[in-house]
JSON list of C-alpha atoms in Angstrom, two decimals:
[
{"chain": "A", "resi": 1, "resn": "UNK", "atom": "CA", "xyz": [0.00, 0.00, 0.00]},
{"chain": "A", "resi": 2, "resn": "UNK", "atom": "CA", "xyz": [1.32, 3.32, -1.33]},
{"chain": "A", "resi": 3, "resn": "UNK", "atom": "CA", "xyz": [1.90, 5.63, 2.03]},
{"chain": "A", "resi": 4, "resn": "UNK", "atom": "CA", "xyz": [1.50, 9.58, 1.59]},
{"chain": "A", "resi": 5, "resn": "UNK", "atom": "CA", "xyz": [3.62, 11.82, 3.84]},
{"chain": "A", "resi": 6, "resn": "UNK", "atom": "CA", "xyz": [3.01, 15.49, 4.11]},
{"chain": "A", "resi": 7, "resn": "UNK", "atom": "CA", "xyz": [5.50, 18.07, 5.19]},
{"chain": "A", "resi": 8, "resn": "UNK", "atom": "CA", "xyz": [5.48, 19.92, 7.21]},
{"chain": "A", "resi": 9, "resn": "UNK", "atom": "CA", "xyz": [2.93, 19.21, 9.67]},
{"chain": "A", "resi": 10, "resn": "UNK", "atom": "CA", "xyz": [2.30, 23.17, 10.34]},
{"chain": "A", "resi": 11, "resn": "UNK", "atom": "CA", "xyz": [3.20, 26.27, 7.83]},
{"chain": "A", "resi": 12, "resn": "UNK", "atom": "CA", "xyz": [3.19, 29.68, 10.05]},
{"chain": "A", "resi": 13, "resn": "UNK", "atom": "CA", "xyz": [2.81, 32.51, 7.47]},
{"chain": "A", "resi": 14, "resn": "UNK", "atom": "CA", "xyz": [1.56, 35.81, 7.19]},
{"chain": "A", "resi": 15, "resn": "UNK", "atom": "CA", "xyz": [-0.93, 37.16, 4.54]},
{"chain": "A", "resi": 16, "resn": "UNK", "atom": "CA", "xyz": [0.34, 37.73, 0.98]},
{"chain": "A", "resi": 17, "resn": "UNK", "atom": "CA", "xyz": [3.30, 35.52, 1.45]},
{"chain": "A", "resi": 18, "resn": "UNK", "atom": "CA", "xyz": [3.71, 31.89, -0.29]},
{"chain": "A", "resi": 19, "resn": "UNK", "atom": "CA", "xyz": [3.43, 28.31, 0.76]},
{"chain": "A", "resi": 20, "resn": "UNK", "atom": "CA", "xyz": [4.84, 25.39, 0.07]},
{"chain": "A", "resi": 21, "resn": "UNK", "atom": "CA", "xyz": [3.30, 22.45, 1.01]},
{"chain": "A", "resi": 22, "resn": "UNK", "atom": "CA", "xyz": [5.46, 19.20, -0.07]},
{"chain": "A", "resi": 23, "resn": "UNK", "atom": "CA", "xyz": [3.88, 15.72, -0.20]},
{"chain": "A", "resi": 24, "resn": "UNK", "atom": "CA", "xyz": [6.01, 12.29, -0.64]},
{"chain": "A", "resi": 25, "resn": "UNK", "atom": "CA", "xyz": [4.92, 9.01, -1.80]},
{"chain": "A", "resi": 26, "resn": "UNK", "atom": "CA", "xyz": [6.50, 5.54, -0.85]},
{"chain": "A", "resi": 27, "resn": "UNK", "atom": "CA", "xyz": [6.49, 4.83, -4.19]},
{"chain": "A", "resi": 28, "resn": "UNK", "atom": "CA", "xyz": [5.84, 6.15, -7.35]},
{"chain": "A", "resi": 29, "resn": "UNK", "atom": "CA", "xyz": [2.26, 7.14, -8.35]},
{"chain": "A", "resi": 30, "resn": "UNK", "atom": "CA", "xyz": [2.91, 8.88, -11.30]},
{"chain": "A", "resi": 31, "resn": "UNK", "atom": "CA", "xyz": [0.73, 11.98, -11.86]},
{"chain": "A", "resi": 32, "resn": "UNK", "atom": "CA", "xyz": [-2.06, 10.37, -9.83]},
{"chain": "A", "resi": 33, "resn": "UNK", "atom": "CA", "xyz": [-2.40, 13.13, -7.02]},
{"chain": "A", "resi": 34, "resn": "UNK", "atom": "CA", "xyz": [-5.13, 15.01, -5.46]},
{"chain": "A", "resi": 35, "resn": "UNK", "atom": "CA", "xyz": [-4.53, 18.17, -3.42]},
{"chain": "A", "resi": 36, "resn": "UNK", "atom": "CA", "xyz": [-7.99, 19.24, -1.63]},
{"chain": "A", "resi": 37, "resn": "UNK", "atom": "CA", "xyz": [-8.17, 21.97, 1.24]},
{"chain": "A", "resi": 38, "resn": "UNK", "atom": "CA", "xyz": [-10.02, 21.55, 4.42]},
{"chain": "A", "resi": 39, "resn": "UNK", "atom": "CA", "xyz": [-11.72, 24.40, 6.84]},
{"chain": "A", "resi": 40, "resn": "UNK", "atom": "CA", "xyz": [-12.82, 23.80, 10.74]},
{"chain": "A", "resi": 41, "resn": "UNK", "atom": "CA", "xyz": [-15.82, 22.15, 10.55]},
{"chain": "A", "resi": 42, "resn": "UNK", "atom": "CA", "xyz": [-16.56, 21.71, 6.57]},
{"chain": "A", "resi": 43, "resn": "UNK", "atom": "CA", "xyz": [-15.93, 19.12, 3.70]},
{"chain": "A", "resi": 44, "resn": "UNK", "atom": "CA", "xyz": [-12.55, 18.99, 1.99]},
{"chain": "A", "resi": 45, "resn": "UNK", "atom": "CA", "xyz": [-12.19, 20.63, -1.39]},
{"chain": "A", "resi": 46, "resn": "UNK", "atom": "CA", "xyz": [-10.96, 19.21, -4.55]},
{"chain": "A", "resi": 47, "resn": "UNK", "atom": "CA", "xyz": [-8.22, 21.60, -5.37]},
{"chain": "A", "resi": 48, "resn": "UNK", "atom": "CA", "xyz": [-5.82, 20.05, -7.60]},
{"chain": "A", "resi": 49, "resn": "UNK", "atom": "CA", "xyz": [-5.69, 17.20, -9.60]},
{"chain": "A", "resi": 50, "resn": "UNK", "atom": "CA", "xyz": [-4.07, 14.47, -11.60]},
{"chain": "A", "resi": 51, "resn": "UNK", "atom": "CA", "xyz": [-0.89, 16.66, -9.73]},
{"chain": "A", "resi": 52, "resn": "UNK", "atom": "CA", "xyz": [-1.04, 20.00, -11.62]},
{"chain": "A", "resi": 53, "resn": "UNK", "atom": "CA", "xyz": [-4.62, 20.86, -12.88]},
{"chain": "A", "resi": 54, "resn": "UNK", "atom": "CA", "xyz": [-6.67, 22.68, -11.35]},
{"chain": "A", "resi": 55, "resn": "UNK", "atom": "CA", "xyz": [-10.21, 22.03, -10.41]},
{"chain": "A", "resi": 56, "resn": "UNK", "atom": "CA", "xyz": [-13.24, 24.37, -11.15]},
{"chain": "A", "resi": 57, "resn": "UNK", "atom": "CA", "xyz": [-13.37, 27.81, -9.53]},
{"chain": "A", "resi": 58, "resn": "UNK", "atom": "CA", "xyz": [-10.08, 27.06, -8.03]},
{"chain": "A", "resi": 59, "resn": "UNK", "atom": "CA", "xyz": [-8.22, 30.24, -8.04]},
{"chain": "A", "resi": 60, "resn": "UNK", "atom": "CA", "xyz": [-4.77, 30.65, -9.76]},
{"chain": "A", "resi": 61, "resn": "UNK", "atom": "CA", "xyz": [-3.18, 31.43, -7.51]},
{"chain": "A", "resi": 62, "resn": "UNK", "atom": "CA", "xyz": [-3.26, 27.51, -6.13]},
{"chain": "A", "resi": 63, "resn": "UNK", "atom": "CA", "xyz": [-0.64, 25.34, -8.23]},
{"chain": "A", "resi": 64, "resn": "UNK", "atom": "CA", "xyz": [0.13, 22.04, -8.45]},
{"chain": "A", "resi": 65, "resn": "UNK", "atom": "CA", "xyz": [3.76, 20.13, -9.68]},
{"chain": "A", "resi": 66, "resn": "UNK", "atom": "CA", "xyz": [5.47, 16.88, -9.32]},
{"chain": "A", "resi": 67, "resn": "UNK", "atom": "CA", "xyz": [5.47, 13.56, -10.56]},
{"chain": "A", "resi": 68, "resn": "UNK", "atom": "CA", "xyz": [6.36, 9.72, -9.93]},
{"chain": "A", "resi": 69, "resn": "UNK", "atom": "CA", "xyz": [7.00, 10.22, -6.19]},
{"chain": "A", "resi": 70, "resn": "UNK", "atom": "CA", "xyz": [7.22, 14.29, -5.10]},
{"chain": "A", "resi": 71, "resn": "UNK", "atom": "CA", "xyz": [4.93, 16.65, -5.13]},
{"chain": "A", "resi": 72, "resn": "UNK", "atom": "CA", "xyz": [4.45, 20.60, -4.37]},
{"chain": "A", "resi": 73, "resn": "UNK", "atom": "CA", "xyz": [1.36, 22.65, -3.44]},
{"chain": "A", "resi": 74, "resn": "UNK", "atom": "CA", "xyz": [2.14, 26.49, -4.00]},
{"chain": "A", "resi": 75, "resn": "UNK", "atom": "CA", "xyz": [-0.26, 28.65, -2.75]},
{"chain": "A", "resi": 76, "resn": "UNK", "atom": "CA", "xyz": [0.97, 32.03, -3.68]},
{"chain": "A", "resi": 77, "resn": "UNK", "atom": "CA", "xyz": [0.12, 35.47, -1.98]},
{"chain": "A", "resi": 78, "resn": "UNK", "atom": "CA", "xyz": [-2.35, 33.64, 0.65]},
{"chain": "A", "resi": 79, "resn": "UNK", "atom": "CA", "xyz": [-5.64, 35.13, 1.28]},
{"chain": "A", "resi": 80, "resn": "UNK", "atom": "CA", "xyz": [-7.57, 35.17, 4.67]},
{"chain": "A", "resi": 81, "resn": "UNK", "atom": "CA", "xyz": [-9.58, 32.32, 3.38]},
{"chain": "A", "resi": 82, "resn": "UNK", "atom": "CA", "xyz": [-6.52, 30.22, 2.59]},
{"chain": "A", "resi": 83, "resn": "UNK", "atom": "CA", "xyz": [-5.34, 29.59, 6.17]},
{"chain": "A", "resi": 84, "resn": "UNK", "atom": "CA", "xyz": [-6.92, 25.75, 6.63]},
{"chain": "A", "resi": 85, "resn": "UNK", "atom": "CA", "xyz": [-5.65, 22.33, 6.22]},
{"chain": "A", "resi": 86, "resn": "UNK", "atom": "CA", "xyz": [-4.31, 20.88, 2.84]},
{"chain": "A", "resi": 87, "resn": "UNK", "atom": "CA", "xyz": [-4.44, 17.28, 2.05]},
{"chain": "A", "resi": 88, "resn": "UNK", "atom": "CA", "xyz": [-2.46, 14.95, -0.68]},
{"chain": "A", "resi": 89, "resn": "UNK", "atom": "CA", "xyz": [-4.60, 12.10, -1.73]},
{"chain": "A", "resi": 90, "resn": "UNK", "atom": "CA", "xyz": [-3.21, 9.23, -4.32]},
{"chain": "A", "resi": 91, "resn": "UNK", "atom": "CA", "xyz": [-6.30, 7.69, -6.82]},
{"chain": "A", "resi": 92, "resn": "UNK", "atom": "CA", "xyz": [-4.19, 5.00, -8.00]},
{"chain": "A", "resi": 93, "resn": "UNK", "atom": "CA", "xyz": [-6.12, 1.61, -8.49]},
{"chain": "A", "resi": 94, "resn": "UNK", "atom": "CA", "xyz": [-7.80, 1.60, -5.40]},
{"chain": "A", "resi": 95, "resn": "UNK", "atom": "CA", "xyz": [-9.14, 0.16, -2.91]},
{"chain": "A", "resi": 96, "resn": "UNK", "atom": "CA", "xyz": [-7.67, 1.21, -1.29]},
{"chain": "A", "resi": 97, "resn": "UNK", "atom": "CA", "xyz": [-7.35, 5.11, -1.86]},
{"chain": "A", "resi": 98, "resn": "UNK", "atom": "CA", "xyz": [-4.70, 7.09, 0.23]},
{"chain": "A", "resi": 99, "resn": "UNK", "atom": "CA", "xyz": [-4.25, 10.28, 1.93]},
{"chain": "A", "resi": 100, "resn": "UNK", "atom": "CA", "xyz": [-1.69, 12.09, 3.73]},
{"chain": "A", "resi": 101, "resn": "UNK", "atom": "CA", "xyz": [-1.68, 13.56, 6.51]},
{"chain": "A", "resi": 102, "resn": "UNK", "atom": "CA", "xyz": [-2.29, 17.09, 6.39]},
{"chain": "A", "resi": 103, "resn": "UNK", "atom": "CA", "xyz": [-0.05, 20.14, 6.67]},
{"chain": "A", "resi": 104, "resn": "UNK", "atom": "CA", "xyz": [-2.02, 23.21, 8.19]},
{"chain": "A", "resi": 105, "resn": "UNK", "atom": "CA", "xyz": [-1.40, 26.58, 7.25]},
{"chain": "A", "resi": 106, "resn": "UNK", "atom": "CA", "xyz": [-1.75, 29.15, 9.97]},
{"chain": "A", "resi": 107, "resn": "UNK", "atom": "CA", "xyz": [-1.70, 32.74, 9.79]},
{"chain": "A", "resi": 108, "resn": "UNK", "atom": "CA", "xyz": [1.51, 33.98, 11.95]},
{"chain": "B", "resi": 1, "resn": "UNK", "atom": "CA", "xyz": [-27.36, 22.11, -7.69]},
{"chain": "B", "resi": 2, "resn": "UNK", "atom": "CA", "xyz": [-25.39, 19.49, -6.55]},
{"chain": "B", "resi": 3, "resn": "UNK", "atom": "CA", "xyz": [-25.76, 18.09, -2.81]},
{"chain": "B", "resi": 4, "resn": "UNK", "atom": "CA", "xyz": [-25.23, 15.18, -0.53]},
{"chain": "B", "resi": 5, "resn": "UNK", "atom": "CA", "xyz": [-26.97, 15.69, 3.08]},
{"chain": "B", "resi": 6, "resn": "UNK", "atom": "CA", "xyz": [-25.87, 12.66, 5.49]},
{"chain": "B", "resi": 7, "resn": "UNK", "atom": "CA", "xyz": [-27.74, 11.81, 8.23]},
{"chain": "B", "resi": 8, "resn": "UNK", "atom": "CA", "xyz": [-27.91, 8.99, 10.41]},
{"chain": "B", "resi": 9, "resn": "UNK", "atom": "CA", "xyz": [-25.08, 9.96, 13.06]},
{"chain": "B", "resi": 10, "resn": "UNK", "atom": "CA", "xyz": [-25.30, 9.53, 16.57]},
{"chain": "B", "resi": 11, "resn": "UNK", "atom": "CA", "xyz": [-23.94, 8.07, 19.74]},
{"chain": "B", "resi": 12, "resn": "UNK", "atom": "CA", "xyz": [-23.72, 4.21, 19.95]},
{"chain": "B", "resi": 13, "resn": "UNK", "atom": "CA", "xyz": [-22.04, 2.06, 22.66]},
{"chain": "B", "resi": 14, "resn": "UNK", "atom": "CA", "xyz": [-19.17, -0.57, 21.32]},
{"chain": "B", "resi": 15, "resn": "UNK", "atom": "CA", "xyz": [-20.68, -3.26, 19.68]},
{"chain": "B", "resi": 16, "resn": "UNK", "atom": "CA", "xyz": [-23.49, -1.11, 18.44]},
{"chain": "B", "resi": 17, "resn": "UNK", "atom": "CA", "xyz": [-24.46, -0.69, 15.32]},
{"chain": "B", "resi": 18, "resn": "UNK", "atom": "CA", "xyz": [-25.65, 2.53, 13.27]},
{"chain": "B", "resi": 19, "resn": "UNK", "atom": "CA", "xyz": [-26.54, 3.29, 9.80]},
{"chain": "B", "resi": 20, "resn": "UNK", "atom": "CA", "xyz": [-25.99, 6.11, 7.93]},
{"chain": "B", "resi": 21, "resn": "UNK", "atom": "CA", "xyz": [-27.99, 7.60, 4.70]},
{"chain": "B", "resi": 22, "resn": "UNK", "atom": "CA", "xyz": [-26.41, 10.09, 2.29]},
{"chain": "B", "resi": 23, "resn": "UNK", "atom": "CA", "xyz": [-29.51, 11.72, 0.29]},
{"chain": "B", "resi": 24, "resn": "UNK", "atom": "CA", "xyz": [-28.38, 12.77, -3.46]},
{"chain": "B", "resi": 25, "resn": "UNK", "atom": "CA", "xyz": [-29.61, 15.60, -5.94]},
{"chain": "B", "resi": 26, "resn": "UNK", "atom": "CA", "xyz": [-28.84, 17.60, -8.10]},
{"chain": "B", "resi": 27, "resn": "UNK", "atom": "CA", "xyz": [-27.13, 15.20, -10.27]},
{"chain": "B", "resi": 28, "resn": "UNK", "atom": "CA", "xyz": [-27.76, 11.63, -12.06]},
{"chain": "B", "resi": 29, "resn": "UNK", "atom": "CA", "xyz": [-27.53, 9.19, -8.83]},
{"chain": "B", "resi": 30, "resn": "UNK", "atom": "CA", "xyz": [-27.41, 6.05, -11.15]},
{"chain": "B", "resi": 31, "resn": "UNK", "atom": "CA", "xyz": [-24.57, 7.09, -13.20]},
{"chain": "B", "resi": 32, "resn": "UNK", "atom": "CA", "xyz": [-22.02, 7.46, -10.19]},
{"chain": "B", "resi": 33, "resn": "UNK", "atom": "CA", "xyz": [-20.03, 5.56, -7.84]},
{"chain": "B", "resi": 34, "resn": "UNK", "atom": "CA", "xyz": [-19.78, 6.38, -4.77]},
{"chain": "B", "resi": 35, "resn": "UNK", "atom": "CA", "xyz": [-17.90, 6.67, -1.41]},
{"chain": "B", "resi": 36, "resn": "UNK", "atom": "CA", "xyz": [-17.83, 7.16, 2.08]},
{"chain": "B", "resi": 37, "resn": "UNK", "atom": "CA", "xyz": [-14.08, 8.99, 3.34]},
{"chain": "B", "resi": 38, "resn": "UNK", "atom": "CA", "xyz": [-14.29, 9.32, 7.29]},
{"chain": "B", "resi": 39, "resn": "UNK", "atom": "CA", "xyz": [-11.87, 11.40, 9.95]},
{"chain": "B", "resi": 40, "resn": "UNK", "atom": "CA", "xyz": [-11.23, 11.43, 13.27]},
{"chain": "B", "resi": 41, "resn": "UNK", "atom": "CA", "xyz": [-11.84, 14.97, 14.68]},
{"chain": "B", "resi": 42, "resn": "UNK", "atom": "CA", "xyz": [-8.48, 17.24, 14.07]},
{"chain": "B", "resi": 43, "resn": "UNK", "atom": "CA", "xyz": [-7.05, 14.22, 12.04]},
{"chain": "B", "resi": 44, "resn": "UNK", "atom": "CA", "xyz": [-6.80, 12.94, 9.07]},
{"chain": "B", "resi": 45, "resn": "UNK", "atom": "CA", "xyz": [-8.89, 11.42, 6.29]},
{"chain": "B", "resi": 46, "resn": "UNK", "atom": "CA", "xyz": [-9.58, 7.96, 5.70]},
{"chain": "B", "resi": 47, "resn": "UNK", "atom": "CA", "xyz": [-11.23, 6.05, 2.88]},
{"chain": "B", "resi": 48, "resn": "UNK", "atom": "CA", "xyz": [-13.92, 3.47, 3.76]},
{"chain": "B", "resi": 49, "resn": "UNK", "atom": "CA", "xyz": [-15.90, 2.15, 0.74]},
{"chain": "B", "resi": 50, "resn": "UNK", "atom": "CA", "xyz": [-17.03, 2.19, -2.45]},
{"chain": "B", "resi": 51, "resn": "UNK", "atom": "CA", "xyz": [-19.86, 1.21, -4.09]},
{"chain": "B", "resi": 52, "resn": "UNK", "atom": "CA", "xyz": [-20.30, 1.13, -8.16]},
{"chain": "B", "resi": 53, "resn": "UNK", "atom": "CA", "xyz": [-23.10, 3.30, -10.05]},
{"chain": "B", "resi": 54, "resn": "UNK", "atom": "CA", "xyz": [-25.33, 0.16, -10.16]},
{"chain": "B", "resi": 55, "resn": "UNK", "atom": "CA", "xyz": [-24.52, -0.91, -6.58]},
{"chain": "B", "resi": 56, "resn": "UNK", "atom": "CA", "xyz": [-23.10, -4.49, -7.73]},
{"chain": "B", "resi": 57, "resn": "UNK", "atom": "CA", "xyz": [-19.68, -4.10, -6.52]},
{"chain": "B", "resi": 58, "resn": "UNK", "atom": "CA", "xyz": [-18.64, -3.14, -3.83]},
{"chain": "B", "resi": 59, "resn": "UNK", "atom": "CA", "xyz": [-15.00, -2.40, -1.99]},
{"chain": "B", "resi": 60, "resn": "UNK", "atom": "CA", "xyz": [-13.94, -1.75, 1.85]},
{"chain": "B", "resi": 61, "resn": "UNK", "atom": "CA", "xyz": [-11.06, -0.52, 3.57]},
{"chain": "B", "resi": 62, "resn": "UNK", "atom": "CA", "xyz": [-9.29, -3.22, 5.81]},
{"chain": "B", "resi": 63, "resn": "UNK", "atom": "CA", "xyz": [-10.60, -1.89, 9.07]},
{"chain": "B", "resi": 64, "resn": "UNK", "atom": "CA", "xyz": [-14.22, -2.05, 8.33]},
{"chain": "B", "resi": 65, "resn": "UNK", "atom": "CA", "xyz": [-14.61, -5.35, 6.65]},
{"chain": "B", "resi": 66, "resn": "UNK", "atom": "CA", "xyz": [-16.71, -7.71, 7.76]},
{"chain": "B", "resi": 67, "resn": "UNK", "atom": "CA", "xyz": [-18.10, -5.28, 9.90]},
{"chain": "B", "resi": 68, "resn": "UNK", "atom": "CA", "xyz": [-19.70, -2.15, 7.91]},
{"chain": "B", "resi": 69, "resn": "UNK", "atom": "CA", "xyz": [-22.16, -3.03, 4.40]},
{"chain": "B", "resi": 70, "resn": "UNK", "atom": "CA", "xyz": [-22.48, 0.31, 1.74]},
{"chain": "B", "resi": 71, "resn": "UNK", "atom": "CA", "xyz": [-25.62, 0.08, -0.31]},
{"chain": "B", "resi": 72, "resn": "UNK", "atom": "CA", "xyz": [-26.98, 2.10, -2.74]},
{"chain": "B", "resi": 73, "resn": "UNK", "atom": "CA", "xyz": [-30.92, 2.83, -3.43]},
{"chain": "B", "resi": 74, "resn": "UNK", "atom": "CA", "xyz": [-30.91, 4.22, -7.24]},
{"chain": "B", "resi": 75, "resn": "UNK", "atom": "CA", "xyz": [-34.44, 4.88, -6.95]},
{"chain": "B", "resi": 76, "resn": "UNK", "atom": "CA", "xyz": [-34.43, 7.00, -3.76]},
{"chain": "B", "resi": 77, "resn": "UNK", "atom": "CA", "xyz": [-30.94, 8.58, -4.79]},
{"chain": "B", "resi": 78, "resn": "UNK", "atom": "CA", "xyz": [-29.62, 7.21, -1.57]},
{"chain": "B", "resi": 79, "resn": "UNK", "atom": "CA", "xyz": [-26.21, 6.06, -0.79]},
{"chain": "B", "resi": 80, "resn": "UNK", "atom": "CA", "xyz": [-26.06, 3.92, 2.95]},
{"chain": "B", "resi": 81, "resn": "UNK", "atom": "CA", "xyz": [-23.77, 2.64, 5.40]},
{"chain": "B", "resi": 82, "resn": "UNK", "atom": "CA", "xyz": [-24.53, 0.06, 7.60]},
{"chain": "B", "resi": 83, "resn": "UNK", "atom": "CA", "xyz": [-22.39, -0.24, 10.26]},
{"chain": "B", "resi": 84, "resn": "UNK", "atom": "CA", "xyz": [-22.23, -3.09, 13.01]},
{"chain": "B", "resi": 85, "resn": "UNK", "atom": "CA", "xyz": [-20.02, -4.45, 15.73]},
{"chain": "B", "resi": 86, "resn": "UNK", "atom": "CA", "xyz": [-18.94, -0.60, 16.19]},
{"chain": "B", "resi": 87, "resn": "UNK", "atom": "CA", "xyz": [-15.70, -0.04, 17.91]},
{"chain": "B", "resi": 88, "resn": "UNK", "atom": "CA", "xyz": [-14.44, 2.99, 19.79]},
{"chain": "B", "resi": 89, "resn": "UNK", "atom": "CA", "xyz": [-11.68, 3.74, 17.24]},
{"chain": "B", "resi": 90, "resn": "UNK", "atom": "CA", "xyz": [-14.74, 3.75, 14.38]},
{"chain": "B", "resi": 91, "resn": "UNK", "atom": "CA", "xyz": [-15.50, 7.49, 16.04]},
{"chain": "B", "resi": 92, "resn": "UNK", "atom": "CA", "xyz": [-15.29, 9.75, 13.37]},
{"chain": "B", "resi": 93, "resn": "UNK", "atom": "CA", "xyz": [-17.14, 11.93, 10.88]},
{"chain": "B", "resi": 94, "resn": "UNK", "atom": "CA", "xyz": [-18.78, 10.22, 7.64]},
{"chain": "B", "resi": 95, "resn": "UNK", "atom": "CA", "xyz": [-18.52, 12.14, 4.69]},
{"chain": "B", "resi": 96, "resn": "UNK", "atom": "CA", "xyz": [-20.11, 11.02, 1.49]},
{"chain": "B", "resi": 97, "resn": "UNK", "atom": "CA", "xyz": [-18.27, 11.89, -1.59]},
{"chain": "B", "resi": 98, "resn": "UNK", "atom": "CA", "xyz": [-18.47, 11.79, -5.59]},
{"chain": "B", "resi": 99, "resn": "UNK", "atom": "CA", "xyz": [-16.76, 12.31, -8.55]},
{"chain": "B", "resi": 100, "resn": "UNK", "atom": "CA", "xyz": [-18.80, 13.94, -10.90]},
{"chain": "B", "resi": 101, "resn": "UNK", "atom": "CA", "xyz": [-16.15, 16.08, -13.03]},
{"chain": "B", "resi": 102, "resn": "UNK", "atom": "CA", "xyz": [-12.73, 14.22, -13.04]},
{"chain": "B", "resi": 103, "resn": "UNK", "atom": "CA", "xyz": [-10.60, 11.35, -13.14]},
{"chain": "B", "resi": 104, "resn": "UNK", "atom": "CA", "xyz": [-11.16, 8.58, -11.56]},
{"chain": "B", "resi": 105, "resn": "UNK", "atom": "CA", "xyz": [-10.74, 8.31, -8.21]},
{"chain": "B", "resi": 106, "resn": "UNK", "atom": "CA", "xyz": [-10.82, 11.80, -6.92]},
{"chain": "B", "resi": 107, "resn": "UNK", "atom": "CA", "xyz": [-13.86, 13.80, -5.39]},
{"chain": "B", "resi": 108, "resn": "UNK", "atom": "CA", "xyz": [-15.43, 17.16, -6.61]},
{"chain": "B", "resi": 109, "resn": "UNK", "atom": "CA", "xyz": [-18.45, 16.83, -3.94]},
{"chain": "B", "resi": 110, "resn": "UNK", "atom": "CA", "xyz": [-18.61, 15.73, -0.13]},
{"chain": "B", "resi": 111, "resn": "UNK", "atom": "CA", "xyz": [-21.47, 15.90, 2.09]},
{"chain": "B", "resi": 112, "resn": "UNK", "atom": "CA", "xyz": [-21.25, 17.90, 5.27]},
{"chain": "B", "resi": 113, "resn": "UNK", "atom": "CA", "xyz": [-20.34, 14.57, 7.20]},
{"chain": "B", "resi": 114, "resn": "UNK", "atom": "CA", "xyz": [-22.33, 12.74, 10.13]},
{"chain": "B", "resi": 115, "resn": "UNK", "atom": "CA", "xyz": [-20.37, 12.14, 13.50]},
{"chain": "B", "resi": 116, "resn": "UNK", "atom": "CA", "xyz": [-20.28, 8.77, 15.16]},
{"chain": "B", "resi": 117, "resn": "UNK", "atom": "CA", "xyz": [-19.29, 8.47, 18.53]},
{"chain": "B", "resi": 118, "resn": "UNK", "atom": "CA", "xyz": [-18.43, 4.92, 20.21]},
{"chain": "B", "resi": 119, "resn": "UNK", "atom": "CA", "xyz": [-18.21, 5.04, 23.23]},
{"chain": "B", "resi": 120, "resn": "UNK", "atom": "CA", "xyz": [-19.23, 3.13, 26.75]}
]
C-alpha cells in the first residue's frame, strides 16, 4: 500500500506571502495526485488534480507540480480564506485510496 | 445544484451498530459511484468504501470489513452505510463523496459529514 507523507505538519505565514506544502509518496504514483483543502468544521475541497490541474473555480493562484514520487502545493500570496488544512490524496487503483496527513497553514 | 446531506449519526455504545444515509440531488444518482471517506476529529482522512453506479460491486477498507455493508438505493438517490459491531476507534465523521467532473478516483463533492461516537 502506497503511504503519503506530508511536510510539514504546520506552515506559520503571514498574509500575501507563499506556501509550500510538499507531499512524498512511498512509491511512485505517477501523476495520480489530489490536493484538496479543508476548513474547521466543513468538507474537503478538490483543489488540484491528476498533480497539476486545477479544479473548477479554483483560483490561480493555487498550483500544483510533481510527478512519480514528489509533489508541491504552492499557494501564492495567501488570502484570509486560505489559512486551513491541505491534504495529498493518491487515486491509483484503489481500494484502497490514500491520503496524507495534512499540513495546516496558519496565519503567523 | 449538486448536494449530498448525510444523516444517520449519533452516539452508539461498542458493539453497536448505526446506519448512515447520504440523500443525493442535483445530479444523475445512477450514473455514479460512490464513497464514504471518514476522519477522526483534528485528524486525518480515511477512505472506507465504495460502491459502483449500479450498486453491484462493492469495496472496503481493511478496518471495516466484515463489519460495515455500503448500499446504494438508485431509486431514492440514496447512498447507505450500515455499520455493526462498532468499535471505539470507528468514532469519526462520515462524509459522502463523488466524482462527478474528473478522473477517476478523486472527489469534486462531499457531504457535510455525520459524527459517530463509540463510546461506553
Amino acid at each position: 500500500e502506497i503511504v503519503l507523507t506530508q511536510s510539514p505538519d504546520t506552515l506559520s505565514l503571514s498574509p500575501g506571502e507563499t506556501a509550500t506544502l510538499s507531499c512524498r509518496a512511498s512509491q511512485s504514483v505517477s501523476d495520480s495526485l489530489a490536493w484538496y483543502q479543508q476548513n474547521p468544521g466543513q468538507a474537503p475541497r478538490l483543489l488540484i488534480y491528476d498533480a497539476s490541474k486545477r479544479a473548477a473555480g479554483i483560483p490561480a493562484r493555487f498550483s500544483g507540480r510533481g510527478s512519480g514520487t514528489d509533489f508541491i502545493l504552492t499557494i501564492s500570496s495567501l488570502e484570509p480564506e486560505d489559512f486551513a488544512v491541505y491534504f495529498c490524496q493518491h487515486r491509483g487503483n484503489w481500494p484502497p485510496l490514500t491520503f496524507g496527513g495534512g499540513t495546516k497553514v496558519d496565519i503567523k | 445544484q449538486v448536494q449530498l446531506v448525510e444523516s444517520g449519526g449519533g452516539s452508539v455504545k461498542p458493539g453497536g451498530s448505526l446506519r448512515l444515509s447520504c440523500v443525493a440531488s442535483g445530479f444523475s444518482f445512477s450514473d455514479y459511484y460512490m464513497t464514504w471517506i471518514r476522519q477522526v476529529p483534528g485528524k486525518g482522512l480515511e477512505w472506507v468504501s465504495y460502491i459502483s453506479n449500479t450498486g453491484s460491486t462493492m469495496f472496503y477498507a481493511d478496518s471495516v470489513k466484515g463489519r460495515f455493508t455500503v448500499s446504494k438505493d438508485n431509486a431514492k438517490k440514496s447512498l447507505y452505510l450500515q455499520m455493526d459491531s462498532l468499535r471505539a476507534d470507528d468514532t469519526a465523521v462520515y462524509f459522502c463523496a463523488v466524482n462527478l467532473r474528473y478522473s477517476y478516483g478523486y472527489f469534486d463533492y462531499w457531504g457535510q459529514g455525520a459524527l459517530v461516537t463509540v463510546s461506553s
